[in-house]
Short mmCIF file of C-alpha atoms in Angstrom, two decimals:
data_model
loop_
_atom_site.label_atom_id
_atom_site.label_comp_id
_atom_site.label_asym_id
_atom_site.label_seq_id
_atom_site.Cartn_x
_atom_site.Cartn_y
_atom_site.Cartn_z
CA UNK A 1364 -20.05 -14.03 -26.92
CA UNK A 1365 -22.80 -12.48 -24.96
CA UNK A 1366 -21.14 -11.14 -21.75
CA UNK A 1367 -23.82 -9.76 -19.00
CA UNK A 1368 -22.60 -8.70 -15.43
CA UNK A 1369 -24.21 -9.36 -12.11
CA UNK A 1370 -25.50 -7.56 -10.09
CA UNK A 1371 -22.99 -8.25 -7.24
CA UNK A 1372 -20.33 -7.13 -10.03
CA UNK A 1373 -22.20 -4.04 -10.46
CA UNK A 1374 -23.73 -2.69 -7.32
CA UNK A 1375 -20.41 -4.01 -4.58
CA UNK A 1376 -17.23 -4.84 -7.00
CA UNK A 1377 -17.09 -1.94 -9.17
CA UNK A 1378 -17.43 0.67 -6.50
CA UNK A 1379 -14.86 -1.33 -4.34
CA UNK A 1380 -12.33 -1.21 -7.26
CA UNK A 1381 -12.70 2.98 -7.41
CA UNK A 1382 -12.63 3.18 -3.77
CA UNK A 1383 -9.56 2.05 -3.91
CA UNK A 1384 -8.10 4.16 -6.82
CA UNK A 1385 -9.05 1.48 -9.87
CA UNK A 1386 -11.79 2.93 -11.71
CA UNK A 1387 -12.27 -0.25 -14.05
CA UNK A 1388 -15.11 -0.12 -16.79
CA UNK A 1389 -17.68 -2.42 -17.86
CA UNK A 1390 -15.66 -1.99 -21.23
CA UNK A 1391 -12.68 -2.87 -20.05
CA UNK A 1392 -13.91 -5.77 -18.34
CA UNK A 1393 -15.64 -7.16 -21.80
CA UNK A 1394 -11.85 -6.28 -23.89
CA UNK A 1395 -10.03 -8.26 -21.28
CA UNK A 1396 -12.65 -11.57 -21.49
CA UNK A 1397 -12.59 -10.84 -25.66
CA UNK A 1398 -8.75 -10.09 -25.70
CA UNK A 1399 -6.93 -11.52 -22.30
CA UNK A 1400 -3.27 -11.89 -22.00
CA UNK A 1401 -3.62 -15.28 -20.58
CA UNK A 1402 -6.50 -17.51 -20.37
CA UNK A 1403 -6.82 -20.25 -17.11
CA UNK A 1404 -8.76 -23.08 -17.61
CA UNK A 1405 -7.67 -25.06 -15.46
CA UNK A 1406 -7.68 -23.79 -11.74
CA UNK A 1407 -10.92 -23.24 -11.10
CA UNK A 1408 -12.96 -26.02 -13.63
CA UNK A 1409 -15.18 -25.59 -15.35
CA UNK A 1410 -14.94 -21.48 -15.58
CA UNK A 1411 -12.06 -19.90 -17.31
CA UNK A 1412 -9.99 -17.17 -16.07
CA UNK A 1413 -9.09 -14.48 -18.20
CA UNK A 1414 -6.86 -12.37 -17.63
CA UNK A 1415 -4.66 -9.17 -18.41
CA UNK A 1416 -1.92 -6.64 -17.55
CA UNK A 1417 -3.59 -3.68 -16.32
CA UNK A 1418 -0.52 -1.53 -15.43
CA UNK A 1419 3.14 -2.28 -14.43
CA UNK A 1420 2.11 -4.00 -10.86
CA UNK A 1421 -1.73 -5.11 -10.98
CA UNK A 1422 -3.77 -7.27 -13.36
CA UNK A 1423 -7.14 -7.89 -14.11
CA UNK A 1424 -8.92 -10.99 -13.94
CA UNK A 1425 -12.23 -12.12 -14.96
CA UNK A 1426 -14.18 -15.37 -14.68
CA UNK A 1427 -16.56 -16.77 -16.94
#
């Protein structure tokens, strides 16, 4: 699965993550869509939402 990341993802999410003390990576974000801990395909149809524990209190979802 080809996974490419926008441009809003890029140039506004990311650096709002790290300002606020998560510094996800583009890696990351590709392990959790390859390897999530749940997937949700059902809330927002048709896009799935993958997601996956990132520590103890916050986790990590993607759409695609």
């Amino acid at each position: 699965m080809k996974i490419v990341f926008s441009s809003h993802a890029i140039r506004d999410k990311f650096p709002l993550f790290k300002e606020c003390g998560f510094n996800f990576t583009q890696k990351q974000v590709r392990g959790i869509v390859k390897n999530p801990d749940h997937l949700d395909k059902t809330s927002d149809d048709p896009k799935i939402i993958a997601s996956k524990e990132f520590d103890e209190k916050h986790v990590l979802r993607s759409k695609f």
